[in-house]
């Protein structure tokens, strides 16, 4: 076997970077337009200072218990990054 795992595909641990990598796979990142779209993408792991003092709201229509079909599997990025 002529492979070296340390040279293999590097997977990000940060949930923000996992999201960034997922979005990158969905857009044409090798074009100018896709590159510009990735440059505009901002992903944070915590609530940033301008928004940390605002009141948080729950949107009932978007709750996963209402949106997901019974029996469908899901995972959270935070849990995925810790595995």
PDB file of C-alpha atoms in Angstrom, residues 23-62:
ATOM      1  CA  UNK A  23     -21.379  24.985   0.244  1.00  0.00           C
ATOM      2  CA  UNK A  24     -18.199  25.008  -1.837  1.00  0.00           C
ATOM      3  CA  UNK A  25     -19.170  21.607  -3.212  1.00  0.00           C
ATOM      4  CA  UNK A  26     -22.547  22.974  -4.303  1.00  0.00           C
ATOM      5  CA  UNK A  27     -21.329  25.958  -6.320  1.00  0.00           C
ATOM      6  CA  UNK A  28     -18.965  26.274  -9.301  1.00  0.00           C
ATOM      7  CA  UNK A  29     -16.024  27.433  -7.161  1.00  0.00           C
ATOM      8  CA  UNK A  30     -13.520  27.305 -10.033  1.00  0.00           C
ATOM      9  CA  UNK A  31     -15.219  30.162 -11.891  1.00  0.00           C
ATOM     10  CA  UNK A  32     -15.045  33.878 -11.119  1.00  0.00           C
ATOM     11  CA  UNK A  33     -18.727  33.900 -10.219  1.00  0.00           C
ATOM     12  CA  UNK A  34     -18.374  30.980  -7.807  1.00  0.00           C
ATOM     13  CA  UNK A  35     -15.223  32.440  -6.310  1.00  0.00           C
ATOM     14  CA  UNK A  36     -17.060  35.715  -5.676  1.00  0.00           C
ATOM     15  CA  UNK A  37     -19.958  33.826  -4.081  1.00  0.00           C
ATOM     16  CA  UNK A  38     -17.583  31.990  -1.729  1.00  0.00           C
ATOM     17  CA  UNK A  39     -15.908  35.266  -0.819  1.00  0.00           C
ATOM     18  CA  UNK A  40     -19.308  36.631   0.276  1.00  0.00           C
ATOM     19  CA  UNK A  41     -20.099  33.572   2.419  1.00  0.00           C
ATOM     20  CA  UNK A  42     -19.625  34.148   6.136  1.00  0.00           C
ATOM     21  CA  UNK A  43     -20.055  31.309   8.634  1.00  0.00           C
ATOM     22  CA  UNK A  44     -19.578  31.738  12.375  1.00  0.00           C
ATOM     23  CA  UNK A  45     -19.603  29.308  15.287  1.00  0.00           C
ATOM     24  CA  UNK A  46     -20.864  31.874  17.790  1.00  0.00           C
ATOM     25  CA  UNK A  47     -23.236  34.816  17.589  1.00  0.00           C
ATOM     26  CA  UNK A  48     -21.206  37.848  16.502  1.00  0.00           C
ATOM     27  CA  UNK A  49     -21.198  41.083  18.560  1.00  0.00           C
ATOM     28  CA  UNK A  50     -23.805  43.157  16.704  1.00  0.00           C
ATOM     29  CA  UNK A  51     -26.373  40.360  17.055  1.00  0.00           C
ATOM     30  CA  UNK A  52     -25.558  38.901  20.457  1.00  0.00           C
ATOM     31  CA  UNK A  53     -27.683  41.502  22.274  1.00  0.00           C
ATOM     32  CA  UNK A  54     -30.797  41.080  20.130  1.00  0.00           C
ATOM     33  CA  UNK A  55     -33.705  38.999  21.349  1.00  0.00           C
ATOM     34  CA  UNK A  56     -33.787  35.522  19.848  1.00  0.00           C
ATOM     35  CA  UNK A  57     -37.042  34.276  18.376  1.00  0.00           C
ATOM     36  CA  UNK A  58     -38.452  30.854  17.589  1.00  0.00           C
ATOM     37  CA  UNK A  59     -40.136  30.506  14.207  1.00  0.00           C
ATOM     38  CA  UNK A  60     -42.719  27.749  14.707  1.00  0.00           C
ATOM     39  CA  UNK A  61     -42.943  26.834  11.007  1.00  0.00           C
ATOM     40  CA  UNK A  62     -39.220  26.039  10.909  1.00  0.00           C
TER      41      UNK A  62
END
